CSV table of C-alpha atoms and ligand atoms in Angstrom, one decimal:
chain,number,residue,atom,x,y,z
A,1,UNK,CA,-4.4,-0.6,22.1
A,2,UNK,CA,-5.5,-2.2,19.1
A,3,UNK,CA,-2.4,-3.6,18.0
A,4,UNK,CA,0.1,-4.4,21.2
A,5,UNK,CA,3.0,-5.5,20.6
A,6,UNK,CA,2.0,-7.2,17.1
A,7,UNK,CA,5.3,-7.0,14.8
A,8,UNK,CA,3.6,-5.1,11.4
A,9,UNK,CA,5.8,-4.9,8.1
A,10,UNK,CA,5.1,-1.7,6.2
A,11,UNK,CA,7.1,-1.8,3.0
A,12,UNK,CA,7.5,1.6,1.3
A,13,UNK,CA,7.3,2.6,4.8
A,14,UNK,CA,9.3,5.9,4.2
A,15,UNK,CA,6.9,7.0,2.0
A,16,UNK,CA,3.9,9.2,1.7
A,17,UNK,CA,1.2,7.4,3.4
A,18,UNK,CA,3.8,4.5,4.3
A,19,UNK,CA,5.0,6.7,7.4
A,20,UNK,CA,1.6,7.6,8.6
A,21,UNK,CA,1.0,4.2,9.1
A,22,UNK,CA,3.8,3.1,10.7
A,23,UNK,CA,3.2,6.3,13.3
A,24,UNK,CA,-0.6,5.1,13.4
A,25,UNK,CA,1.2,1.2,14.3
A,26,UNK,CA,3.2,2.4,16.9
A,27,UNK,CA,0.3,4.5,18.4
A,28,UNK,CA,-1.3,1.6,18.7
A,29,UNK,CA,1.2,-0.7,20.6
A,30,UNK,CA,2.5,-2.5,17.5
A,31,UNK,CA,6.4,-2.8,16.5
A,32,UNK,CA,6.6,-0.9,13.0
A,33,UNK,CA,9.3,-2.3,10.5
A,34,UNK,CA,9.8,1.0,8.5
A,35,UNK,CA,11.0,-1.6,5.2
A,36,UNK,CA,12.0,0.5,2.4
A,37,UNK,CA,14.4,0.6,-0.7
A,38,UNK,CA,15.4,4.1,0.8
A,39,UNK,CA,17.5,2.6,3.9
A,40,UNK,CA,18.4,6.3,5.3
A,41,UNK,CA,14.9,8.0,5.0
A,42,UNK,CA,13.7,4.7,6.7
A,43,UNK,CA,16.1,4.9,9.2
A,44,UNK,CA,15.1,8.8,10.1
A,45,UNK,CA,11.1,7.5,10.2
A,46,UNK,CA,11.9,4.9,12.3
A,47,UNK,CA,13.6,7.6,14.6
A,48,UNK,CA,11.4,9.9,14.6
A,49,UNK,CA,8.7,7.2,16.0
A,50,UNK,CA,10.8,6.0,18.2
A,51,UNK,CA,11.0,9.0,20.1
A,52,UNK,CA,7.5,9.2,20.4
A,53,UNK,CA,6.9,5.6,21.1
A,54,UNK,CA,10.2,4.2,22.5
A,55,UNK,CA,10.6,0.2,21.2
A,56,UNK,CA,7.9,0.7,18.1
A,57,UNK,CA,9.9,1.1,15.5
A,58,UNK,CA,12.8,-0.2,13.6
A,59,UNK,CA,13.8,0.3,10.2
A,60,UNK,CA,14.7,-2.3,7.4
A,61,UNK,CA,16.0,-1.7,3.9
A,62,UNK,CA,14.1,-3.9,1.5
A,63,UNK,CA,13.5,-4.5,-2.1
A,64,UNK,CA,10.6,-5.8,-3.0
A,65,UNK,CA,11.9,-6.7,-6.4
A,66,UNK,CA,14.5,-9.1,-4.5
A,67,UNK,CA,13.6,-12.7,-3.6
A,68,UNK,CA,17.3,-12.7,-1.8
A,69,UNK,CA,16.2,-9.5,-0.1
A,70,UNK,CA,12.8,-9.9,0.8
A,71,UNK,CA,14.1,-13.7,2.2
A,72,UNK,CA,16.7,-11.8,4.2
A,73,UNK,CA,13.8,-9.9,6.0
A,74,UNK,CA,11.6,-12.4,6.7
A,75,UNK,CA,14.6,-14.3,8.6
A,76,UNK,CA,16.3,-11.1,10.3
A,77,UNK,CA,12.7,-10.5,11.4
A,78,UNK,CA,11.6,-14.4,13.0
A,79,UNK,CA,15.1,-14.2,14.7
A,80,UNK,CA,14.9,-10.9,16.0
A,81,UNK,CA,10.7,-11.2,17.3
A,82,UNK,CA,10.2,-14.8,16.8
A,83,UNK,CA,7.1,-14.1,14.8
A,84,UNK,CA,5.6,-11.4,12.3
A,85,UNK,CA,1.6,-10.7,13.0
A,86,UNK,CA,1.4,-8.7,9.7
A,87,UNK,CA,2.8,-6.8,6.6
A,88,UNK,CA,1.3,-4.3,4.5
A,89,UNK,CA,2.5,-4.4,0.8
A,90,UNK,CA,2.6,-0.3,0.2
A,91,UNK,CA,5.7,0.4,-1.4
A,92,UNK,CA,5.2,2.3,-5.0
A,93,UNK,CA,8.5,1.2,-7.6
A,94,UNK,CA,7.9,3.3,-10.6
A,95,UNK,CA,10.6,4.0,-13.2
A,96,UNK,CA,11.5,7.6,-13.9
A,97,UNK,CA,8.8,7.9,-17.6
A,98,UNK,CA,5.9,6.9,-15.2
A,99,UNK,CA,2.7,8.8,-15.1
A,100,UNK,CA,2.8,9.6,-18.8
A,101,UNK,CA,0.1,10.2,-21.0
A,102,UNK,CA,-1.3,7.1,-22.4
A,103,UNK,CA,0.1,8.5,-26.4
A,104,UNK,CA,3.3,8.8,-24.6
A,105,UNK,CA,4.0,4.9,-22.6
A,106,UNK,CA,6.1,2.6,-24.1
A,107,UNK,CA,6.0,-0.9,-24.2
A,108,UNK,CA,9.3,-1.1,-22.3
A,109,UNK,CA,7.7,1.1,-19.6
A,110,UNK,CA,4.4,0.0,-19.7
A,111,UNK,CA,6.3,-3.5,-18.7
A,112,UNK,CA,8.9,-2.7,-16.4
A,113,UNK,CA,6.4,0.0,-14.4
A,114,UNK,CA,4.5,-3.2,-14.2
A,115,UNK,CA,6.8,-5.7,-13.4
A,116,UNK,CA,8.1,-3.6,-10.4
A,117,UNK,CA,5.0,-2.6,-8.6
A,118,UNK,CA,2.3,-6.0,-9.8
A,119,UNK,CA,5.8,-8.2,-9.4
A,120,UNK,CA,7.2,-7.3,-6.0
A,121,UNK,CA,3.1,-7.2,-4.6
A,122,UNK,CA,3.5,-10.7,-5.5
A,123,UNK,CA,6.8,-11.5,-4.6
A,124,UNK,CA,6.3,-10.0,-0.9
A,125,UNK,CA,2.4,-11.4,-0.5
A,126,UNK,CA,3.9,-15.1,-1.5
A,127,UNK,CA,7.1,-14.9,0.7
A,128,UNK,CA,5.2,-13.6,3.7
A,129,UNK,CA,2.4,-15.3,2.9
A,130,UNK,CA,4.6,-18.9,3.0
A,131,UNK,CA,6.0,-18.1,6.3
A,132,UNK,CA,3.0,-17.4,7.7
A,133,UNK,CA,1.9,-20.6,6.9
A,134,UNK,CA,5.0,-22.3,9.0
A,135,UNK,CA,4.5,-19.8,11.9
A,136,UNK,CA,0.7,-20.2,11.6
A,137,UNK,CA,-0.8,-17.8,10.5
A,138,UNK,CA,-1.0,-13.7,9.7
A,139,UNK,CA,-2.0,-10.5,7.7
A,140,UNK,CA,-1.5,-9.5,4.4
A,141,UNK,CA,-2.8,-6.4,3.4
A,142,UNK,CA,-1.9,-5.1,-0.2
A,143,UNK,CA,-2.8,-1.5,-1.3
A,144,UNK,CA,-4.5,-1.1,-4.0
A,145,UNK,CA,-6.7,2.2,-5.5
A,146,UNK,CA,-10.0,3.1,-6.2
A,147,UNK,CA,-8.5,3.1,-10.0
A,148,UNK,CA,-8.2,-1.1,-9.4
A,149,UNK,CA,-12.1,-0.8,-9.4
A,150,UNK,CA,-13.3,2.4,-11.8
A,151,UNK,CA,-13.0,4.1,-15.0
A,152,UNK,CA,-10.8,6.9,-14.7
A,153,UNK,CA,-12.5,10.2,-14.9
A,154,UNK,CA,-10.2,11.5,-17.2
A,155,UNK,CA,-12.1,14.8,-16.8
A,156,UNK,CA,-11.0,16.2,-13.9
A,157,UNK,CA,-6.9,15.9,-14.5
A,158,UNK,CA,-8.6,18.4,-17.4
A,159,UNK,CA,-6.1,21.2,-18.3
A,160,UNK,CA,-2.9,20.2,-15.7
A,161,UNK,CA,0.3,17.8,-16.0
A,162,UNK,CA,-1.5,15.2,-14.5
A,163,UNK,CA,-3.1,11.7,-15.5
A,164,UNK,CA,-4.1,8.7,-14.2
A,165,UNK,CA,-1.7,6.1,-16.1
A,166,UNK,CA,-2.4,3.4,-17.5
A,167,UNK,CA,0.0,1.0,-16.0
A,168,UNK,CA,-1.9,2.2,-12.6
A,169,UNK,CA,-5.3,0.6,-13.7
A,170,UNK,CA,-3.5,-2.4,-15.0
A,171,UNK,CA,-1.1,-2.7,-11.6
A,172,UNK,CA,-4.1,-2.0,-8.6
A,173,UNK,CA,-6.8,-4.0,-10.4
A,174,UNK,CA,-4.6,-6.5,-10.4
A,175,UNK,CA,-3.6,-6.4,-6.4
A,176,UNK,CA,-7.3,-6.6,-6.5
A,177,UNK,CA,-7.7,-9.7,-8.2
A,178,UNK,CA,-4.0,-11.1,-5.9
A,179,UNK,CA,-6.0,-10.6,-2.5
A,180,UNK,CA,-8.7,-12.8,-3.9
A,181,UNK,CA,-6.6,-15.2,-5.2
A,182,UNK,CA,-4.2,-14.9,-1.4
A,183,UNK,CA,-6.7,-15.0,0.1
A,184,UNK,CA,-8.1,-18.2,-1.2
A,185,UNK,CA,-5.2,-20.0,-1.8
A,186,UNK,CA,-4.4,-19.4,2.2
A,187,UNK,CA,-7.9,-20.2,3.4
A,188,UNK,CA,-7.5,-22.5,6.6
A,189,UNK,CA,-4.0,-21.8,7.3
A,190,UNK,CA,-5.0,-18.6,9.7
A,191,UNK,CA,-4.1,-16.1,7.3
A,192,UNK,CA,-6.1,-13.2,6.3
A,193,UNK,CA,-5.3,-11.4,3.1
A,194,UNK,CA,-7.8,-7.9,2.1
A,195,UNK,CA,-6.9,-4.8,0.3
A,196,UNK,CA,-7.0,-1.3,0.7
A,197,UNK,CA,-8.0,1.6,-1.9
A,198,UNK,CA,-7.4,5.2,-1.2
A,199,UNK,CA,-8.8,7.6,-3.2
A,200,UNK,CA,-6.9,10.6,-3.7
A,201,UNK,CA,-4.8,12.2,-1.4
A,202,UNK,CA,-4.0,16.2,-0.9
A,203,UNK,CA,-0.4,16.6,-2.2
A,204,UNK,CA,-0.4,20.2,-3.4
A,205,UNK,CA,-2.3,19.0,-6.5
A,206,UNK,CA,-3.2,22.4,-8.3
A,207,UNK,CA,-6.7,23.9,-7.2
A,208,UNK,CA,-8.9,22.9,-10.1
A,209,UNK,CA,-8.5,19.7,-10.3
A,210,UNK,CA,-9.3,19.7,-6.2
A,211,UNK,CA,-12.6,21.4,-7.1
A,212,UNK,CA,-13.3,19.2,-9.8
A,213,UNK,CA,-12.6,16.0,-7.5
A,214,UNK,CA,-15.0,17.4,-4.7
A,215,UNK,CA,-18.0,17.5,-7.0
A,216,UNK,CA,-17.9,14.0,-7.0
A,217,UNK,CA,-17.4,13.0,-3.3
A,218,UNK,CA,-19.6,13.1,-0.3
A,219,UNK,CA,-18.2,16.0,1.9
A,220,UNK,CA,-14.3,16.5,1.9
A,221,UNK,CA,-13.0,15.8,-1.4
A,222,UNK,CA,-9.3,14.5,-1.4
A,223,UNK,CA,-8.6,13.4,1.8
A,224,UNK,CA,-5.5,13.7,4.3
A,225,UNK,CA,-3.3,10.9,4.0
A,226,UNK,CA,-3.9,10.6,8.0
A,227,UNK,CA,-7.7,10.1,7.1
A,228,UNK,CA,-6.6,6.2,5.8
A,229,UNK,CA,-5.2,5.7,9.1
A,230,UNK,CA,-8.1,4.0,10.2
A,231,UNK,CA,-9.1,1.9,7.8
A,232,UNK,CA,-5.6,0.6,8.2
A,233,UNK,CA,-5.8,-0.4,11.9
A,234,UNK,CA,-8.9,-2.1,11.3
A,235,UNK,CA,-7.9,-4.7,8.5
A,236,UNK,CA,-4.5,-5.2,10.7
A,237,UNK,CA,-6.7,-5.9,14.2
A,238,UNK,CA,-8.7,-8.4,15.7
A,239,UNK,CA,-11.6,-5.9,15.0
A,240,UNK,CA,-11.5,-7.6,11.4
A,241,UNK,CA,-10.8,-11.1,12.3
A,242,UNK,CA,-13.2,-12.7,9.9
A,243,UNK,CA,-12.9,-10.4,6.7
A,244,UNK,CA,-10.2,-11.9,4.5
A,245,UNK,CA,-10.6,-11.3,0.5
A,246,UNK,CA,-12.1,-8.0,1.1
A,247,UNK,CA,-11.2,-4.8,-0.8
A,248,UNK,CA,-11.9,-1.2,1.8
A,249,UNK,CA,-12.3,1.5,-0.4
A,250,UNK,CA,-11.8,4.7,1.5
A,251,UNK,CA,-12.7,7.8,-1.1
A,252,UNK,CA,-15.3,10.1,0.9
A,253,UNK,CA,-17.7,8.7,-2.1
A,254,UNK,CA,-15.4,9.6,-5.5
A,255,UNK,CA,-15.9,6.3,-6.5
A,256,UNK,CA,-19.6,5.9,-6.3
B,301,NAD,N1,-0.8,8.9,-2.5
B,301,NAD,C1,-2.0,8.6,-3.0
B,301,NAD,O1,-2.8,9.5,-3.4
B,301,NAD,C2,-2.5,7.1,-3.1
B,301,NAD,C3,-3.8,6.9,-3.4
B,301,NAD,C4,-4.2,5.6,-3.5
B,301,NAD,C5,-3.3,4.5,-3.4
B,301,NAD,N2,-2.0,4.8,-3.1
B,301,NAD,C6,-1.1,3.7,-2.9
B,301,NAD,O2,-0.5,3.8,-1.6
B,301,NAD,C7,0.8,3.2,-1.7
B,301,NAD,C8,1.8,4.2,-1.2
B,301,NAD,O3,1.8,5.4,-2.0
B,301,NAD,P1,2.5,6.7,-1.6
B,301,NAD,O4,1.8,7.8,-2.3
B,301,NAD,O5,2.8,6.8,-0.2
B,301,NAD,O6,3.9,6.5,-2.4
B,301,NAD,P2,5.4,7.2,-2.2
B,301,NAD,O7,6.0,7.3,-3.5
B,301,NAD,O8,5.2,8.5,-1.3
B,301,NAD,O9,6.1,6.2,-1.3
B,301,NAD,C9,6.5,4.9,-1.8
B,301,NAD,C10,7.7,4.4,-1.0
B,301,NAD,O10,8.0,3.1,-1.6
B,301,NAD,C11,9.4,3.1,-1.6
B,301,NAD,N3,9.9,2.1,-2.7
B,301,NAD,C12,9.9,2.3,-4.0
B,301,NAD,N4,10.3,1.2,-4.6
B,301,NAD,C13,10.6,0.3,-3.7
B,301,NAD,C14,11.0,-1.1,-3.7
B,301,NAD,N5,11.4,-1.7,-4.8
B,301,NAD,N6,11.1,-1.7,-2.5
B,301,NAD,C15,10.8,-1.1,-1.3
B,301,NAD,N7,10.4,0.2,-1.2
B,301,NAD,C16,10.3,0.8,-2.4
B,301,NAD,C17,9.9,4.5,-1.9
B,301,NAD,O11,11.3,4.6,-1.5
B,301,NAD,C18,8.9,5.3,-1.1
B,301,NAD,O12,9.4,5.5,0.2
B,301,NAD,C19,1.0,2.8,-3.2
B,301,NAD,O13,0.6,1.5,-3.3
B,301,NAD,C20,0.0,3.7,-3.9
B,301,NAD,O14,-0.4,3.1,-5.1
B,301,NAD,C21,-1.6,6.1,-3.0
């Protein structure tokens, strides 16, 4: 058991890849908080965990746009376990324009897209990371993307609905740039901060642009979003004890 009994914060962890990790927590002896904005689909994760690791999850709602809500958690949390070993700051806000082509983004959305995602990274990874200073330490692990670190290849989004946005390159290289600066600014107090960066992950995108994505990467292409799983369980254990700053890029080579 890599992580027994260690209380681990996924936020957005409802989500795509937010409930495979909380599964891949609980698998591993930790208590998942299932924290999302979407109480009831948290509360159905956390349920469906539960029954196959009785006592490893619970669910939270949380906004990570809320100072008064995030606040709330931390102290429903410490009272409840007494400590929190970790939180991993996965949640996606996005308004309902997101994921327009760049012609297309306002400078309303283009702010607000960023405000909720960059803003609530922050507001979570500074909260968290404060009361893991008076508890004495923890983990912070943001998710970020391989488009924090590359150029988009535009190319291969070639003739579908799909595009990498612009407020996505602006956003993860920025939770890039956060975990340094967490990371840093925490040094000494017992808290590690890293980051993680997916590539892309198989959500019935349409066949061409799979194809075109494979011709970059090493073997599989777009992975499962089980495949991250891993990655995951190392930053949160002991296994990684002295990596702190650290961005994992997981993308079967796309990004090379
Ligand atoms: N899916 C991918 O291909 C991929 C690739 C690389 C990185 N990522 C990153 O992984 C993370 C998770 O992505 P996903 O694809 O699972 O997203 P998703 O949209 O499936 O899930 C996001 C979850 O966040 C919740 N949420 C939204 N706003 C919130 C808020 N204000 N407070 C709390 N919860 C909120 C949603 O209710 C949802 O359950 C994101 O940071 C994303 O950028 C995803």
């Amino acid at each position: 058991m890599l992580l027994a009994d260690k209380v681990v914060v996924v936020t957005g962890g409802a989500g795509f890849l937010g409930k495979q990790f909380c599964a891949a927590v609980a698998e591993q002896g930790g208590i998942a908080v299932v924290a999302d904005i979407d109480a009831e689909a948290a509360a159905r994760v956390a349920e469906e965990i539960v029954s196959a690791y009785p006592g490893h999850a619970e669910a939270a709602a949380l906004d990570i746009t809320s100072h008064a809500s995030v606040s709330a958690l931390i102290a429903e949390l410490m009272e409840k376990h007494g400590r929190i070993d970790a939180v991993v700051n996965n949640a996606y806000p996005r308004n309902r324009n997101y994921g327009r082509k760049l012609e297309d983004v306002t400078y309303e959305d283009f702010c607000d897209n960023v405000d909720s995602h960059l803003g609530g990274y922050f507001l979570m990874a500074q909260q968290f990371g404060l009361a893991f200073r008076r508890q004495g330490g923890g983990n912070i692990i943001n998710m970020a993307s391989i488009y924090g670190v590359m150029a988009p290849r535009f190319e291969v989004y070639a003739d579908t609905p799909m595009t990498m946005p612009v407020e996505y390159a602006a956003i993860k290289s920025a939770v890039v740039q956060l975990t340094r600066y967490f990371a840093q600014y925490f040094k000494g107090d017992g808290i590690r901060v890293n980051c993680l960066s997916p590539g892309g992950i198989l959500d019935e995108q349409p066949e061409a642009f799979l194809q075109r994505y494979k011709t970059y990467c090493n073997s599989k292409g777009m992975l499962d979003s089980r495949d991250v799983n891993g990655s995951l369980l190392f930053l949160l254990s002991d296994a990684s004890r002295y990596v702190t700053g650290q961005n994992l890029i997981v993308d079967d080579g796309f990004s090379l």
